mmCIF file of C-alpha atoms and ligand atoms in Angstrom:
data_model
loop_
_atom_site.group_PDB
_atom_site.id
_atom_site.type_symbol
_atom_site.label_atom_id
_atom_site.label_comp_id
_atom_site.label_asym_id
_atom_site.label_seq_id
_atom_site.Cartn_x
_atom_site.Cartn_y
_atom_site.Cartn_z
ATOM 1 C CA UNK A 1 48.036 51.440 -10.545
ATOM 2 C CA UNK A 2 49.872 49.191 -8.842
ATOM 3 C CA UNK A 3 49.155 45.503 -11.205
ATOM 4 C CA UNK A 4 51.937 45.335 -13.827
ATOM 5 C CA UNK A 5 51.674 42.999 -16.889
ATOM 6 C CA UNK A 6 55.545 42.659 -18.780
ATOM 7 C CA UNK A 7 54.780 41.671 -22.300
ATOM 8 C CA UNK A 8 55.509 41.312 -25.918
ATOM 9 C CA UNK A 9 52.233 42.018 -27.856
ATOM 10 C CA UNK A 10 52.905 40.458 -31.468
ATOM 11 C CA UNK A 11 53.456 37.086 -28.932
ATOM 12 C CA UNK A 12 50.475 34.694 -28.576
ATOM 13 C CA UNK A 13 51.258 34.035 -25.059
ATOM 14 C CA UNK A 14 51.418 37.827 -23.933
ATOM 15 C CA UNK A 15 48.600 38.773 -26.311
ATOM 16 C CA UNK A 16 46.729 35.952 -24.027
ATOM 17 C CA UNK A 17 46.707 37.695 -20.726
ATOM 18 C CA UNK A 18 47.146 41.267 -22.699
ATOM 19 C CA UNK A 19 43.725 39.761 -23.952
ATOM 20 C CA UNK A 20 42.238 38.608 -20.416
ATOM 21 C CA UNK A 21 43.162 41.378 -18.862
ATOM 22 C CA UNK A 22 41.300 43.645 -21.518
ATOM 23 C CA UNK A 23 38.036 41.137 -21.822
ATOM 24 C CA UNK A 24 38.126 40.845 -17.737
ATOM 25 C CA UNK A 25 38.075 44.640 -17.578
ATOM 26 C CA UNK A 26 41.283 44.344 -14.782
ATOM 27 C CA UNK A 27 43.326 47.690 -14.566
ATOM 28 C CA UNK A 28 46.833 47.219 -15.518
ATOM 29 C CA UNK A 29 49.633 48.849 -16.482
ATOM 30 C CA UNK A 30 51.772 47.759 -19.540
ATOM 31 C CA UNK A 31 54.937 47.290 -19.822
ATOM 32 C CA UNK A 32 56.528 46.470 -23.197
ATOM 33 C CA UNK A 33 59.404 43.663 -22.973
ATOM 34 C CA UNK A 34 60.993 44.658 -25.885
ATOM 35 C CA UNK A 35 62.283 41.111 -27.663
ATOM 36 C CA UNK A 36 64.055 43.251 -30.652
ATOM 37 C CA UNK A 37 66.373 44.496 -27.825
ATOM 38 C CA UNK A 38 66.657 41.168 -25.821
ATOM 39 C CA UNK A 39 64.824 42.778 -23.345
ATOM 40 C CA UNK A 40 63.524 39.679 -21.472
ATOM 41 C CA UNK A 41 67.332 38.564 -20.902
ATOM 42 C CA UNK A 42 68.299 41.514 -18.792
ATOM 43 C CA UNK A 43 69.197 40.775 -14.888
ATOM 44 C CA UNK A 44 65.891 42.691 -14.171
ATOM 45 C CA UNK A 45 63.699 41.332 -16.075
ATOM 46 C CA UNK A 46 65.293 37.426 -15.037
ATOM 47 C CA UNK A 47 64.791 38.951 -11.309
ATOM 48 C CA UNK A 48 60.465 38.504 -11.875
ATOM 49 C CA UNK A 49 61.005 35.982 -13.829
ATOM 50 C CA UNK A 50 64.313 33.452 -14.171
ATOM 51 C CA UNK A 51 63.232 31.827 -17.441
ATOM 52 C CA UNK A 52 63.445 34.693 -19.090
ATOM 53 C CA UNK A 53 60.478 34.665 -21.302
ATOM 54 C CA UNK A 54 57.190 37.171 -21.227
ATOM 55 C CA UNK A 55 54.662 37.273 -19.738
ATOM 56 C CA UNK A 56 54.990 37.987 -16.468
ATOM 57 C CA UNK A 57 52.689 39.908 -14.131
ATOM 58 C CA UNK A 58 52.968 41.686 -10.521
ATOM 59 C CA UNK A 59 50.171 42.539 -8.753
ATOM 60 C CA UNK A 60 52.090 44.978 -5.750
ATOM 61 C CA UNK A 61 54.891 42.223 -5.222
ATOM 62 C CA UNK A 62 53.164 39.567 -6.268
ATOM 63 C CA UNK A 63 54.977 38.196 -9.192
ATOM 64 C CA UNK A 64 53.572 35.515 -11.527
ATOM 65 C CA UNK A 65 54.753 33.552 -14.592
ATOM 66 C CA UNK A 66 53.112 31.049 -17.110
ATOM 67 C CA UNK A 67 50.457 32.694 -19.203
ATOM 68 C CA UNK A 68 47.832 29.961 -17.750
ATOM 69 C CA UNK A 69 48.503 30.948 -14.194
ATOM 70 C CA UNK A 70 48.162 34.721 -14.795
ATOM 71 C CA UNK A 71 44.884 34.206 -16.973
ATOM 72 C CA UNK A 72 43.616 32.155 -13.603
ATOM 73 C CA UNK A 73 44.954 34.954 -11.577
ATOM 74 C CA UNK A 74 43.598 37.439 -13.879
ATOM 75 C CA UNK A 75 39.958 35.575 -13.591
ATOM 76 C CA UNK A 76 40.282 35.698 -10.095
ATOM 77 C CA UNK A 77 40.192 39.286 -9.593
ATOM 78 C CA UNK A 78 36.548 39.316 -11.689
ATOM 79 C CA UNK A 79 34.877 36.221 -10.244
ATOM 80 C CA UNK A 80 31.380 37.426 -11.225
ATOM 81 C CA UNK A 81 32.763 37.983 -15.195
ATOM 82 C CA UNK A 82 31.770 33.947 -15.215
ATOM 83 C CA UNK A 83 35.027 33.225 -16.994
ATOM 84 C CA UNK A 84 35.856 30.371 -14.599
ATOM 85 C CA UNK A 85 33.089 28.767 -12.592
ATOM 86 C CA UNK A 86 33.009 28.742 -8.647
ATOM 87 C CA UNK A 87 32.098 24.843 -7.859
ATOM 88 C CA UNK A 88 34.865 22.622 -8.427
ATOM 89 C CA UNK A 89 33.949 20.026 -10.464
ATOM 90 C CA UNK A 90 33.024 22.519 -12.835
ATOM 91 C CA UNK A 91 36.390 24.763 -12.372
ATOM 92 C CA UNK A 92 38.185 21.302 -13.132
ATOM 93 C CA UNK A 93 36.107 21.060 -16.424
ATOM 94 C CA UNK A 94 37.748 24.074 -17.968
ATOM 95 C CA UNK A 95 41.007 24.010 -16.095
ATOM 96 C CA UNK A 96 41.839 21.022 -17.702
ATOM 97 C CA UNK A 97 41.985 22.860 -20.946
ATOM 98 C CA UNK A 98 44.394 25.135 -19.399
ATOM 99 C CA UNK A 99 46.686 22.204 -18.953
ATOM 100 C CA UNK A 100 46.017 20.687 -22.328
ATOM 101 C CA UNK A 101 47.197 23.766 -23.843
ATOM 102 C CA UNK A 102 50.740 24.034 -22.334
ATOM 103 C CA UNK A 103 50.903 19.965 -23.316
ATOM 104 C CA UNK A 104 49.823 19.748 -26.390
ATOM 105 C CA UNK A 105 47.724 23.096 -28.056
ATOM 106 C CA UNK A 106 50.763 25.456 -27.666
ATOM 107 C CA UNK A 107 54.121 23.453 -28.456
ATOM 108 C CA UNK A 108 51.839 22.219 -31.869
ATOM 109 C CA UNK A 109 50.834 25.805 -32.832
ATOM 110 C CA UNK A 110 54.504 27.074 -31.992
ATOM 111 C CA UNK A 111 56.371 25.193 -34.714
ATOM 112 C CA UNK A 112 54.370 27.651 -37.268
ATOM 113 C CA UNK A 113 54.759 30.608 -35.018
ATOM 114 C CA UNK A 114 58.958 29.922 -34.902
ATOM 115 C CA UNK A 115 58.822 28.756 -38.761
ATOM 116 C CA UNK A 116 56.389 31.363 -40.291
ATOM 117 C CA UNK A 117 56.233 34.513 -37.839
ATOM 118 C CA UNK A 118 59.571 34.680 -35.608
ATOM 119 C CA UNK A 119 61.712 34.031 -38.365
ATOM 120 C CA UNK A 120 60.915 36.533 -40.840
ATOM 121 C CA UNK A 121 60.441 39.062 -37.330
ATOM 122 C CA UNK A 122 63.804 38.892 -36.646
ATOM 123 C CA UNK A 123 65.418 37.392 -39.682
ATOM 124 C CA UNK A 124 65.920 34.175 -38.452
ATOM 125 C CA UNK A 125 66.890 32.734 -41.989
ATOM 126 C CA UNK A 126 64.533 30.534 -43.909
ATOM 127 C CA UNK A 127 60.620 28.418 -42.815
ATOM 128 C CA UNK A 128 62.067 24.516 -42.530
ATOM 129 C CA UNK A 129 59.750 22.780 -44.631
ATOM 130 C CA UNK A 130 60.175 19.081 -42.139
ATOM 131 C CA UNK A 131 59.275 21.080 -39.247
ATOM 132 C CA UNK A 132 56.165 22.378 -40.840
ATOM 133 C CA UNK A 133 55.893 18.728 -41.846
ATOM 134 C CA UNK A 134 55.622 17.986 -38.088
ATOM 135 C CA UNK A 135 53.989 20.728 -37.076
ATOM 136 C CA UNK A 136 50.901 19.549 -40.123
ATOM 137 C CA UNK A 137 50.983 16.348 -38.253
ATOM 138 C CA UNK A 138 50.870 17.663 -34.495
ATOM 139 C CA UNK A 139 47.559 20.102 -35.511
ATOM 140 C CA UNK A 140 45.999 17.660 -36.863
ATOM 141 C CA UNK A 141 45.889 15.567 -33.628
ATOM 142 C CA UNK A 142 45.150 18.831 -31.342
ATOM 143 C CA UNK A 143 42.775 20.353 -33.851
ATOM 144 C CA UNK A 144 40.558 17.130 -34.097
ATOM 145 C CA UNK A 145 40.024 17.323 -30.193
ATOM 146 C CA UNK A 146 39.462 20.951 -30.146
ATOM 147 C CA UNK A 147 36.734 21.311 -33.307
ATOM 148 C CA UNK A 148 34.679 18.147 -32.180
ATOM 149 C CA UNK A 149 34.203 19.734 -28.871
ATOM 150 C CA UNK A 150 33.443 23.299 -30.920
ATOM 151 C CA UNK A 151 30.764 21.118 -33.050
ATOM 152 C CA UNK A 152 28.598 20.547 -29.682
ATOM 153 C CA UNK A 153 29.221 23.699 -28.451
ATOM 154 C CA UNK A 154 29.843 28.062 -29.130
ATOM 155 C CA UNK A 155 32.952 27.991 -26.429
ATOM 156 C CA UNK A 156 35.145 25.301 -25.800
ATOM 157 C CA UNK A 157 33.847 24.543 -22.340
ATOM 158 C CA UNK A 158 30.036 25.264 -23.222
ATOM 159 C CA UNK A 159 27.995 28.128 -24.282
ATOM 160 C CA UNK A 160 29.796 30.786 -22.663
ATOM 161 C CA UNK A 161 33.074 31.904 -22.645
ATOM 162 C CA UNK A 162 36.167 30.902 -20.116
ATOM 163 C CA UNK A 163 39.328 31.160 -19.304
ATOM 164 C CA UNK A 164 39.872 27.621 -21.622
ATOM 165 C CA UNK A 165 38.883 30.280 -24.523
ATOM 166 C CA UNK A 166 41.397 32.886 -23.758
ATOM 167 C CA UNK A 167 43.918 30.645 -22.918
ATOM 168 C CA UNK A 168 43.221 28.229 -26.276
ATOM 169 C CA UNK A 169 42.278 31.340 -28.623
ATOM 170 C CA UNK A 170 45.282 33.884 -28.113
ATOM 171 C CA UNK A 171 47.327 31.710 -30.365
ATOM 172 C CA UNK A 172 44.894 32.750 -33.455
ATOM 173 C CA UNK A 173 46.102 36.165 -33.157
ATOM 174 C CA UNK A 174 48.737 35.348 -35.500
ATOM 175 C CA UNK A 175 46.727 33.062 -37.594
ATOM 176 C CA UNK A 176 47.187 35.202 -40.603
ATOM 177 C CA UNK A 177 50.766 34.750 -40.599
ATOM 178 C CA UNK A 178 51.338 31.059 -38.743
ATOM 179 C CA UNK A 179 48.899 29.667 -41.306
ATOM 180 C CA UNK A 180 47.497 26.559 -39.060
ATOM 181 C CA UNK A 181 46.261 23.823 -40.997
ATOM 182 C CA UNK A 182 42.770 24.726 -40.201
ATOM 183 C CA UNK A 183 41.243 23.946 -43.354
ATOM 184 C CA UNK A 184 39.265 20.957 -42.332
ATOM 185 C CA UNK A 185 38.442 22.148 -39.062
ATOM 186 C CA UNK A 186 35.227 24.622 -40.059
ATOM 187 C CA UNK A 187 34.063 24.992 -36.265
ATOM 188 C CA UNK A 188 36.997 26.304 -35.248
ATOM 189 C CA UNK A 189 36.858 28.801 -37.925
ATOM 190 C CA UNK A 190 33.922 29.671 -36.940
ATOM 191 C CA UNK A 191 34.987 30.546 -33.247
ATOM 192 C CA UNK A 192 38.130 32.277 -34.125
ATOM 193 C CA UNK A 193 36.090 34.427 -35.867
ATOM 194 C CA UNK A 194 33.316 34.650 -32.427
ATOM 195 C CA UNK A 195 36.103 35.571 -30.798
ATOM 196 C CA UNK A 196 37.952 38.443 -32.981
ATOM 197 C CA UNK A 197 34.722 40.023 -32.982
ATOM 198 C CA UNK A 198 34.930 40.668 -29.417
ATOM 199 C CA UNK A 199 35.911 44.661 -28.500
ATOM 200 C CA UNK A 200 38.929 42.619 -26.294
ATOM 201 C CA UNK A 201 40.685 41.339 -29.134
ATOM 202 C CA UNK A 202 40.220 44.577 -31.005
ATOM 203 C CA UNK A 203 41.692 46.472 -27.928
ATOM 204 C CA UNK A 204 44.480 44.096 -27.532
ATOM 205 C CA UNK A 205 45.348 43.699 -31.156
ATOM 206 C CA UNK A 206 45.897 47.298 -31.567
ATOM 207 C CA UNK A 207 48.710 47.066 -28.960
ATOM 208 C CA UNK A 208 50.519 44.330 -31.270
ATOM 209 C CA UNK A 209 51.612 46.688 -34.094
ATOM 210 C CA UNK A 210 53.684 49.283 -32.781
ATOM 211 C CA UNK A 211 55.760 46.394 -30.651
ATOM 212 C CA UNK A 212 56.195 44.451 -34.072
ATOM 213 C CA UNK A 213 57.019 47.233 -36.286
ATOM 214 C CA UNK A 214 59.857 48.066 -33.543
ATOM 215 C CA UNK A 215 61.202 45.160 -33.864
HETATM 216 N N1 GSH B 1 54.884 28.565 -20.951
HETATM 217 C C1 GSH B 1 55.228 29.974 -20.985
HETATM 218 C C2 GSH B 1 55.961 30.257 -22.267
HETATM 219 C C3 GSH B 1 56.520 31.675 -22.299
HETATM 220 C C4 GSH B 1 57.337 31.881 -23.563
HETATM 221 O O1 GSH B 1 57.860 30.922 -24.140
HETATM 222 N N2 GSH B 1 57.436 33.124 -23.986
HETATM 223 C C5 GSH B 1 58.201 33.415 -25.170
HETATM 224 C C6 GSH B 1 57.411 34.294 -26.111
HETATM 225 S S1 GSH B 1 55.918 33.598 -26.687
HETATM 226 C C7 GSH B 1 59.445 34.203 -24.804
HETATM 227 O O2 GSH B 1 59.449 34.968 -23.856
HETATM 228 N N3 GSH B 1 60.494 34.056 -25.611
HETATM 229 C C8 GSH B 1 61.680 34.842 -25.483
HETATM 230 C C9 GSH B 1 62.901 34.018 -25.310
HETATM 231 O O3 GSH B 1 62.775 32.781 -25.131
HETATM 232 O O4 GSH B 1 63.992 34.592 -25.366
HETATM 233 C C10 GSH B 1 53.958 30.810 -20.855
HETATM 234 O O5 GSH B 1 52.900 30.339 -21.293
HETATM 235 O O6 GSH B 1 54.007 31.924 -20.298
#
């Protein structure tokens, strides 16, 4: 099997193409960047990738970072799974959300991911009650966005599922922990739980405990 993915499974960002790869049905072969041993840091791993950070994938020498551009890749590979549409207009529709994730989705839902679940993973010392402040505030703003365009429809780009799902959803694989301020936002409840229902997340969030429990 010659298409590598180099992840972290308890991470929302390698649980995302973890996830793809699983829900696309792509062949793959998983390897574990151990974060408990600073795996990601080694002159190896910052060979495929120089920021150091997981994911990364390679596909026989061809070597891809940023969670977004692997999911895309990932899609590619399965262009009748519907998960991103052919005609470009279209495409743009829910590649846009692809982008508003990096901007504004991920570096909101990452202040409770470093305050509530990296922290106590590797002992970081204690949650800092001002960033959660500012994290509260930053959800609020994303989350608004994201449930009133869940209220007119089942996935974020429409009535089936993209790559604007997988991309936006990973994240609320460590909902449980993270605690998001989703309290007001009842359709996005309602498609986090559409989407752990799916035999994907299942598959991929068995992978997540062994990695964490290592650590
Ligand atoms: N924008 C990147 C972010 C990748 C990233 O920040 N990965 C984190 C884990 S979620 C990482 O590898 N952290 C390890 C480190 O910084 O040492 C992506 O979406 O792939």
């Amino acid at each position: 099997m010659s298409l590598k993915i180099y992840a972290f499974p308890p991470s929302p960002r390698s649980f995302k193409v973890l996830w793809a790869a699983n829900h696309l049905g792509v062949d793959y072969e998983f390897r574990l960047v151990d974060f408990s041993k600073n795996a990601q840091k080694t002159p190896d791993f910052i060979k495929l990738n120089p920021n150091a950070k997981a994911p990364v994938l390679d596909d026989g020498g061809f070597v891809l970072w940023e969670s977004n551009a692997i999911v895309e890749y990932l899609a590619s590979l399965k262009p009748k799974s519907g998960v991103m549409p052919a005609d470009t207009k279209a495409q743009l529709a829910v590649r846009k959300w692809l982008f508003w994730e990096s901007a504004h989705w991920d570096p909101a839902c990452a202040i409770f991911a470093f305050e509530r679940v990296v922290k106590p993973l590797f002992g970081l010392g204690e949650t800092n009650q001002a960033e959660i402040e500012r994290g509260t505030q930053l959800f609020e703003r994303v989350g608004t966005v994201l449930d009133g365009e869940l209220q007119k429809h089942r996935y974020i780009a429409g009535e089936t599922l993209t790559v604007a799902d997988l991309s936006i959803g990973a994240v609320m694989c460590i909902a449980d922990q993270a605690r998001f301020p989703m309290e007001n936002f009842r359709a996005i409840q309602r498609w986090q739980a559409d989407l752990k229902a799916l035999p994907s997340w299942t598959k991929t969030a068995a992978m997540q405990a062994p990695a964490r429990s290592a650590a």
